[in-house]
């Protein structure tokens, strides 16, 4: 099944509850939360307190994308705040296996994210530890950047490998998803699409969510 994960990075933070309800009612299944620390990426966003406020108001699956240094120090806080999946960047980990196991021991789904310069081979050794691979299709840090089609061959390799091995891992693509690039991401093998600006900067965010859901069906 294909999943649409609107990213609240492009939402109106003064009206966050309304913006979340909007995409939930339109049929989105996940909500993508971009956590930035100003160190791993040159931008700052939200932390566990905001997730804790979001949690009781929505049934959406909270897809938490940590773009922070030393993610292990914060896993418990994000788990307690109500994240359903915690995704960490390979680039931030000295011992990926230990951190992924820590996420699982908190009874959360575990994701591993790759910057756009990484190959599929970088994530392959960890596929049996994770529920999701996140291929970044822009450099992490900001919404509204241009999609990088050069990541698509790596996504395709990952999909082929998963088909061969039968490992139950989702493939998510994040960055620059719009009406033109979403079909490319899906045909390369992604089954979860993150979209920030394409949804929240459009005149009709609900219609945009429905467009991606229909595309996927
Ligand atoms: C970028 C974030 C993305 C971002 C996507 O670092 O990880 O989730 O919100 O925004 P768009 O869809 O506008 O590229
Ligand atoms: Zn993200």
PDB file of C-alpha atoms and ligand atoms in Angstrom:
ATOM      1  CA  UNK A   1       0.000   0.000   0.000  1.00  0.00           C
ATOM      2  CA  UNK A   2       1.249   3.494  -0.783  1.00  0.00           C
ATOM      3  CA  UNK A   3       1.290   5.996   2.026  1.00  0.00           C
ATOM      4  CA  UNK A   4       1.225   9.780   1.849  1.00  0.00           C
ATOM      5  CA  UNK A   5       3.104  11.553   4.626  1.00  0.00           C
ATOM      6  CA  UNK A   6       2.508  15.328   4.577  1.00  0.00           C
ATOM      7  CA  UNK A   7       5.402  17.202   6.192  1.00  0.00           C
ATOM      8  CA  UNK A   8       4.316  19.883   8.650  1.00  0.00           C
ATOM      9  CA  UNK A   9       7.550  21.762   7.961  1.00  0.00           C
ATOM     10  CA  UNK A  10       5.544  23.776   5.415  1.00  0.00           C
ATOM     11  CA  UNK A  11       2.398  24.061   7.554  1.00  0.00           C
ATOM     12  CA  UNK A  12       1.289  27.158   9.441  1.00  0.00           C
ATOM     13  CA  UNK A  13       2.693  26.569  12.923  1.00  0.00           C
ATOM     14  CA  UNK A  14       0.222  29.041  14.411  1.00  0.00           C
ATOM     15  CA  UNK A  15      -2.578  26.833  13.082  1.00  0.00           C
ATOM     16  CA  UNK A  16      -0.909  23.468  13.340  1.00  0.00           C
ATOM     17  CA  UNK A  17      -3.950  21.605  14.684  1.00  0.00           C
ATOM     18  CA  UNK A  18      -6.069  22.787  11.770  1.00  0.00           C
ATOM     19  CA  UNK A  19      -3.347  21.943   9.234  1.00  0.00           C
ATOM     20  CA  UNK A  20      -3.007  18.419  10.628  1.00  0.00           C
ATOM     21  CA  UNK A  21      -6.765  17.827  10.665  1.00  0.00           C
ATOM     22  CA  UNK A  22      -6.936  18.972   7.057  1.00  0.00           C
ATOM     23  CA  UNK A  23      -4.588  16.287   5.749  1.00  0.00           C
ATOM     24  CA  UNK A  24      -6.017  13.610   8.045  1.00  0.00           C
ATOM     25  CA  UNK A  25      -9.528  14.234   6.727  1.00  0.00           C
ATOM     26  CA  UNK A  26      -8.217  14.187   3.163  1.00  0.00           C
ATOM     27  CA  UNK A  27      -7.004  10.611   3.691  1.00  0.00           C
ATOM     28  CA  UNK A  28      -3.295  10.919   4.472  1.00  0.00           C
ATOM     29  CA  UNK A  29      -2.175   8.022   6.663  1.00  0.00           C
ATOM     30  CA  UNK A  30       1.069   9.383   8.123  1.00  0.00           C
ATOM     31  CA  UNK A  31       2.304  12.763   9.347  1.00  0.00           C
ATOM     32  CA  UNK A  32       5.967  13.554   8.715  1.00  0.00           C
ATOM     33  CA  UNK A  33       7.736  15.481  11.487  1.00  0.00           C
ATOM     34  CA  UNK A  34      11.058  17.100  10.605  1.00  0.00           C
ATOM     35  CA  UNK A  35      13.272  17.483  13.651  1.00  0.00           C
ATOM     36  CA  UNK A  36      16.327  19.715  13.065  1.00  0.00           C
ATOM     37  CA  UNK A  37      18.987  20.754  15.554  1.00  0.00           C
ATOM     38  CA  UNK A  38      21.026  23.452  13.784  1.00  0.00           C
ATOM     39  CA  UNK A  39      24.093  21.155  13.896  1.00  0.00           C
ATOM     40  CA  UNK A  40      23.481  18.179  11.627  1.00  0.00           C
ATOM     41  CA  UNK A  41      21.537  20.559   9.378  1.00  0.00           C
ATOM     42  CA  UNK A  42      21.671  24.364   9.222  1.00  0.00           C
ATOM     43  CA  UNK A  43      18.114  24.860  10.446  1.00  0.00           C
ATOM     44  CA  UNK A  44      16.092  24.520  13.655  1.00  0.00           C
ATOM     45  CA  UNK A  45      12.571  23.198  13.978  1.00  0.00           C
ATOM     46  CA  UNK A  46      10.605  21.403  16.661  1.00  0.00           C
ATOM     47  CA  UNK A  47      11.279  18.946  19.466  1.00  0.00           C
ATOM     48  CA  UNK A  48       9.437  16.403  21.628  1.00  0.00           C
ATOM     49  CA  UNK A  49       7.197  19.015  23.306  1.00  0.00           C
ATOM     50  CA  UNK A  50       5.451  19.795  20.027  1.00  0.00           C
ATOM     51  CA  UNK A  51       4.963  16.101  19.258  1.00  0.00           C
ATOM     52  CA  UNK A  52       3.477  15.628  22.697  1.00  0.00           C
ATOM     53  CA  UNK A  53       0.942  18.353  21.897  1.00  0.00           C
ATOM     54  CA  UNK A  54       0.137  16.899  18.476  1.00  0.00           C
ATOM     55  CA  UNK A  55      -0.315  13.309  19.709  1.00  0.00           C
ATOM     56  CA  UNK A  56      -3.721  13.430  21.425  1.00  0.00           C
ATOM     57  CA  UNK A  57      -5.331  15.392  18.562  1.00  0.00           C
ATOM     58  CA  UNK A  58      -4.683  12.948  15.714  1.00  0.00           C
ATOM     59  CA  UNK A  59      -4.765   9.278  14.806  1.00  0.00           C
ATOM     60  CA  UNK A  60      -2.159   9.792  12.066  1.00  0.00           C
ATOM     61  CA  UNK A  61       0.970   7.644  12.310  1.00  0.00           C
ATOM     62  CA  UNK A  62       3.711   9.997  13.527  1.00  0.00           C
ATOM     63  CA  UNK A  63       6.727   9.572  11.258  1.00  0.00           C
ATOM     64  CA  UNK A  64       9.565  11.303  13.070  1.00  0.00           C
ATOM     65  CA  UNK A  65      12.586  12.231  10.963  1.00  0.00           C
ATOM     66  CA  UNK A  66      15.509  13.126  13.210  1.00  0.00           C
ATOM     67  CA  UNK A  67      18.038  15.389  11.526  1.00  0.00           C
ATOM     68  CA  UNK A  68      20.059  15.820  14.707  1.00  0.00           C
ATOM     69  CA  UNK A  69      23.493  14.957  16.021  1.00  0.00           C
ATOM     70  CA  UNK A  70      23.670  12.317  18.768  1.00  0.00           C
ATOM     71  CA  UNK A  71      20.135  11.027  18.153  1.00  0.00           C
ATOM     72  CA  UNK A  72      20.597   8.289  20.778  1.00  0.00           C
ATOM     73  CA  UNK A  73      20.408  10.954  23.492  1.00  0.00           C
ATOM     74  CA  UNK A  74      16.857  11.884  22.466  1.00  0.00           C
ATOM     75  CA  UNK A  75      15.210   8.599  21.470  1.00  0.00           C
ATOM     76  CA  UNK A  76      13.481   8.134  24.781  1.00  0.00           C
ATOM     77  CA  UNK A  77      12.080  11.665  24.735  1.00  0.00           C
ATOM     78  CA  UNK A  78      10.654  11.210  21.238  1.00  0.00           C
ATOM     79  CA  UNK A  79       9.241   7.805  22.133  1.00  0.00           C
ATOM     80  CA  UNK A  80       7.592   9.189  25.243  1.00  0.00           C
ATOM     81  CA  UNK A  81       6.179  12.156  23.295  1.00  0.00           C
ATOM     82  CA  UNK A  82       4.257   9.759  21.044  1.00  0.00           C
ATOM     83  CA  UNK A  83       6.311   9.155  17.897  1.00  0.00           C
ATOM     84  CA  UNK A  84       5.278   5.933  16.101  1.00  0.00           C
ATOM     85  CA  UNK A  85       8.408   5.650  13.984  1.00  0.00           C
ATOM     86  CA  UNK A  86      11.799   7.146  14.708  1.00  0.00           C
ATOM     87  CA  UNK A  87      14.068   7.614  11.737  1.00  0.00           C
ATOM     88  CA  UNK A  88      17.755   8.397  12.284  1.00  0.00           C
ATOM     89  CA  UNK A  89      20.375   9.492   9.751  1.00  0.00           C
ATOM     90  CA  UNK A  90      23.146   7.030   9.019  1.00  0.00           C
ATOM     91  CA  UNK A  91      25.532  10.003   8.869  1.00  0.00           C
ATOM     92  CA  UNK A  92      24.938  10.717  12.582  1.00  0.00           C
ATOM     93  CA  UNK A  93      25.673   7.212  13.876  1.00  0.00           C
ATOM     94  CA  UNK A  94      28.912   5.596  15.044  1.00  0.00           C
ATOM     95  CA  UNK A  95      27.134   2.359  15.843  1.00  0.00           C
ATOM     96  CA  UNK A  96      23.965   2.191  13.742  1.00  0.00           C
ATOM     97  CA  UNK A  97      22.976  -1.279  14.919  1.00  0.00           C
ATOM     98  CA  UNK A  98      22.979  -0.283  18.613  1.00  0.00           C
ATOM     99  CA  UNK A  99      20.868   2.811  17.981  1.00  0.00           C
ATOM    100  CA  UNK A 100      18.370   0.937  15.787  1.00  0.00           C
ATOM    101  CA  UNK A 101      18.011  -1.710  18.483  1.00  0.00           C
ATOM    102  CA  UNK A 102      17.468   1.013  21.059  1.00  0.00           C
ATOM    103  CA  UNK A 103      14.551   2.355  18.972  1.00  0.00           C
ATOM    104  CA  UNK A 104      13.051  -1.136  18.769  1.00  0.00           C
ATOM    105  CA  UNK A 105      13.474  -1.642  22.491  1.00  0.00           C
ATOM    106  CA  UNK A 106      11.341   1.472  22.992  1.00  0.00           C
ATOM    107  CA  UNK A 107       8.716  -0.440  20.952  1.00  0.00           C
ATOM    108  CA  UNK A 108       8.825   2.038  18.072  1.00  0.00           C
ATOM    109  CA  UNK A 109       9.325   1.385  14.394  1.00  0.00           C
ATOM    110  CA  UNK A 110      12.859   2.164  13.263  1.00  0.00           C
ATOM    111  CA  UNK A 111      13.920   4.011  10.135  1.00  0.00           C
ATOM    112  CA  UNK A 112      17.319   4.710   8.634  1.00  0.00           C
ATOM    113  CA  UNK A 113      17.761   7.824   6.473  1.00  0.00           C
ATOM    114  CA  UNK A 114      20.404   8.471   3.839  1.00  0.00           C
ATOM    115  CA  UNK A 115      21.620  11.798   2.495  1.00  0.00           C
ATOM    116  CA  UNK A 116      21.391  12.064  -1.299  1.00  0.00           C
ATOM    117  CA  UNK A 117      25.089  11.262  -1.824  1.00  0.00           C
ATOM    118  CA  UNK A 118      24.723   7.772  -0.279  1.00  0.00           C
ATOM    119  CA  UNK A 119      24.336   4.541  -2.183  1.00  0.00           C
ATOM    120  CA  UNK A 120      21.914   1.729  -1.407  1.00  0.00           C
ATOM    121  CA  UNK A 121      24.903  -0.383  -0.297  1.00  0.00           C
ATOM    122  CA  UNK A 122      25.319   1.889   2.765  1.00  0.00           C
ATOM    123  CA  UNK A 123      21.987   0.776   4.192  1.00  0.00           C
ATOM    124  CA  UNK A 124      21.998  -2.838   3.052  1.00  0.00           C
ATOM    125  CA  UNK A 125      23.756  -4.251   6.168  1.00  0.00           C
ATOM    126  CA  UNK A 126      21.015  -2.834   8.401  1.00  0.00           C
ATOM    127  CA  UNK A 127      17.900  -3.913   6.493  1.00  0.00           C
ATOM    128  CA  UNK A 128      17.166  -6.683   8.978  1.00  0.00           C
ATOM    129  CA  UNK A 129      17.126  -4.149  11.846  1.00  0.00           C
ATOM    130  CA  UNK A 130      14.718  -1.598  10.350  1.00  0.00           C
ATOM    131  CA  UNK A 131      11.147  -1.023   9.216  1.00  0.00           C
ATOM    132  CA  UNK A 132      11.890   1.774   6.770  1.00  0.00           C
ATOM    133  CA  UNK A 133      14.631   3.220   4.570  1.00  0.00           C
ATOM    134  CA  UNK A 134      14.372   6.946   3.912  1.00  0.00           C
ATOM    135  CA  UNK A 135      16.069   8.148   0.750  1.00  0.00           C
ATOM    136  CA  UNK A 136      16.551  11.920   0.882  1.00  0.00           C
ATOM    137  CA  UNK A 137      15.920  13.427  -2.538  1.00  0.00           C
ATOM    138  CA  UNK A 138      17.226  16.829  -1.402  1.00  0.00           C
ATOM    139  CA  UNK A 139      19.901  17.815   1.111  1.00  0.00           C
ATOM    140  CA  UNK A 140      18.174  17.781   4.484  1.00  0.00           C
ATOM    141  CA  UNK A 141      17.476  21.129   6.120  1.00  0.00           C
ATOM    142  CA  UNK A 142      14.834  23.006   4.175  1.00  0.00           C
ATOM    143  CA  UNK A 143      11.492  22.567   2.482  1.00  0.00           C
ATOM    144  CA  UNK A 144      10.918  23.643  -1.095  1.00  0.00           C
ATOM    145  CA  UNK A 145      14.104  22.328  -2.729  1.00  0.00           C
ATOM    146  CA  UNK A 146      14.398  20.689  -6.129  1.00  0.00           C
ATOM    147  CA  UNK A 147      14.067  16.906  -6.386  1.00  0.00           C
ATOM    148  CA  UNK A 148      17.291  15.041  -7.272  1.00  0.00           C
ATOM    149  CA  UNK A 149      16.546  12.284  -9.787  1.00  0.00           C
ATOM    150  CA  UNK A 150      20.074  10.859  -9.286  1.00  0.00           C
ATOM    151  CA  UNK A 151      18.840   9.016  -6.175  1.00  0.00           C
ATOM    152  CA  UNK A 152      16.300   6.987  -8.153  1.00  0.00           C
ATOM    153  CA  UNK A 153      18.690   4.218  -9.286  1.00  0.00           C
ATOM    154  CA  UNK A 154      19.566   3.582  -5.599  1.00  0.00           C
ATOM    155  CA  UNK A 155      15.875   3.372  -4.710  1.00  0.00           C
ATOM    156  CA  UNK A 156      15.398   0.893  -7.527  1.00  0.00           C
ATOM    157  CA  UNK A 157      18.289  -1.249  -6.268  1.00  0.00           C
ATOM    158  CA  UNK A 158      16.747  -1.228  -2.801  1.00  0.00           C
ATOM    159  CA  UNK A 159      13.311  -2.268  -4.110  1.00  0.00           C
ATOM    160  CA  UNK A 160      14.858  -5.107  -6.134  1.00  0.00           C
ATOM    161  CA  UNK A 161      16.821  -6.304  -3.126  1.00  0.00           C
ATOM    162  CA  UNK A 162      13.717  -6.263  -0.904  1.00  0.00           C
ATOM    163  CA  UNK A 163      11.725  -8.173  -3.535  1.00  0.00           C
ATOM    164  CA  UNK A 164      14.474 -10.786  -3.702  1.00  0.00           C
ATOM    165  CA  UNK A 165      14.971 -11.197   0.034  1.00  0.00           C
ATOM    166  CA  UNK A 166      11.368 -10.666   1.135  1.00  0.00           C
ATOM    167  CA  UNK A 167      12.426  -8.339   3.955  1.00  0.00           C
ATOM    168  CA  UNK A 168       9.431  -6.286   5.184  1.00  0.00           C
ATOM    169  CA  UNK A 169      10.944  -2.799   4.829  1.00  0.00           C
ATOM    170  CA  UNK A 170       9.186   0.306   3.517  1.00  0.00           C
ATOM    171  CA  UNK A 171      10.878   2.751   1.162  1.00  0.00           C
ATOM    172  CA  UNK A 172      10.206   6.431   1.757  1.00  0.00           C
ATOM    173  CA  UNK A 173      11.315   9.351  -0.411  1.00  0.00           C
ATOM    174  CA  UNK A 174      11.589  12.822   1.088  1.00  0.00           C
ATOM    175  CA  UNK A 175      12.239  16.143  -0.640  1.00  0.00           C
ATOM    176  CA  UNK A 176      10.950  17.895  -3.731  1.00  0.00           C
ATOM    177  CA  UNK A 177       7.969  15.593  -4.222  1.00  0.00           C
ATOM    178  CA  UNK A 178       5.352  17.174  -6.479  1.00  0.00           C
ATOM    179  CA  UNK A 179       2.987  16.140  -9.269  1.00  0.00           C
ATOM    180  CA  UNK A 180       5.907  15.707 -11.638  1.00  0.00           C
ATOM    181  CA  UNK A 181       8.321  13.819  -9.354  1.00  0.00           C
ATOM    182  CA  UNK A 182       5.880  11.633  -7.372  1.00  0.00           C
ATOM    183  CA  UNK A 183       5.329   9.226 -10.301  1.00  0.00           C
ATOM    184  CA  UNK A 184       9.115   8.883 -10.701  1.00  0.00           C
ATOM    185  CA  UNK A 185       9.511   8.055  -6.994  1.00  0.00           C
ATOM    186  CA  UNK A 186       6.732   5.467  -7.127  1.00  0.00           C
ATOM    187  CA  UNK A 187       7.988   3.793 -10.259  1.00  0.00           C
ATOM    188  CA  UNK A 188      11.503   3.520  -8.787  1.00  0.00           C
ATOM    189  CA  UNK A 189       9.958   1.552  -5.911  1.00  0.00           C
ATOM    190  CA  UNK A 190       9.075   3.965  -3.122  1.00  0.00           C
ATOM    191  CA  UNK A 191       5.848   3.199  -1.265  1.00  0.00           C
ATOM    192  CA  UNK A 192       5.837   6.201   1.086  1.00  0.00           C
ATOM    193  CA  UNK A 193       5.916   9.754  -0.231  1.00  0.00           C
ATOM    194  CA  UNK A 194       6.724  12.731   1.978  1.00  0.00           C
ATOM    195  CA  UNK A 195       5.454  16.062   0.673  1.00  0.00           C
ATOM    196  CA  UNK A 196       5.758  19.427   2.397  1.00  0.00           C
ATOM    197  CA  UNK A 197       5.444  22.406   0.076  1.00  0.00           C
ATOM    198  CA  UNK A 198       3.493  20.510  -2.586  1.00  0.00           C
ATOM    199  CA  UNK A 199       0.697  20.023  -0.059  1.00  0.00           C
ATOM    200  CA  UNK A 200       0.843  22.925   2.357  1.00  0.00           C
ATOM    201  CA  UNK A 201       1.822  25.645  -0.116  1.00  0.00           C
ATOM    202  CA  UNK A 202      -0.945  24.716  -2.511  1.00  0.00           C
ATOM    203  CA  UNK A 203      -4.243  26.590  -2.580  1.00  0.00           C
ATOM    204  CA  UNK A 204      -6.090  23.379  -1.708  1.00  0.00           C
ATOM    205  CA  UNK A 205      -3.977  21.045   0.473  1.00  0.00           C
ATOM    206  CA  UNK A 206      -6.754  18.439   0.797  1.00  0.00           C
ATOM    207  CA  UNK A 207      -7.114  18.150  -2.985  1.00  0.00           C
ATOM    208  CA  UNK A 208      -3.355  17.737  -3.253  1.00  0.00           C
ATOM    209  CA  UNK A 209      -3.328  14.871  -0.724  1.00  0.00           C
ATOM    210  CA  UNK A 210      -6.121  13.195  -2.673  1.00  0.00           C
ATOM    211  CA  UNK A 211      -4.223  13.638  -5.924  1.00  0.00           C
ATOM    212  CA  UNK A 212      -1.227  11.699  -4.532  1.00  0.00           C
ATOM    213  CA  UNK A 213      -3.475   9.034  -3.027  1.00  0.00           C
ATOM    214  CA  UNK A 214      -5.192   8.474  -6.389  1.00  0.00           C
ATOM    215  CA  UNK A 215      -1.867   8.410  -8.167  1.00  0.00           C
ATOM    216  CA  UNK A 216      -0.770   5.648  -5.857  1.00  0.00           C
ATOM    217  CA  UNK A 217      -3.941   3.578  -6.171  1.00  0.00           C
TER     218      UNK A 217
HETATM  219  C1  LIG B   1      13.900  18.383   4.386  1.00  0.00           C
HETATM  220  C2  LIG B   1      12.813  17.610   5.108  1.00  0.00           C
HETATM  221  C3  LIG B   1      11.611  17.346   4.287  1.00  0.00           C
HETATM  222  C4  LIG B   1      10.887  18.590   3.822  1.00  0.00           C
HETATM  223  C5  LIG B   1      10.295  18.277   2.515  1.00  0.00           C
HETATM  224  O1  LIG B   1      15.038  18.367   5.162  1.00  0.00           O
HETATM  225  O2  LIG B   1      13.315  16.357   5.533  1.00  0.00           O
HETATM  226  O3  LIG B   1      10.710  16.466   4.955  1.00  0.00           O
HETATM  227  O4  LIG B   1       9.850  18.996   4.679  1.00  0.00           O
HETATM  228  O5  LIG B   1       9.773  19.456   1.991  1.00  0.00           O
HETATM  229  P1  LIG B   1       9.407  19.548   0.453  1.00  0.00           P
HETATM  230  O6  LIG B   1       8.344  18.506   0.201  1.00  0.00           O
HETATM  231  O7  LIG B   1       8.926  20.927   0.309  1.00  0.00           O
HETATM  232  O8  LIG B   1      10.667  19.256  -0.325  1.00  0.00           O
HETATM  233 ZN1  LIG B   2      11.831  14.881   6.358  1.00  0.00          ZN
END
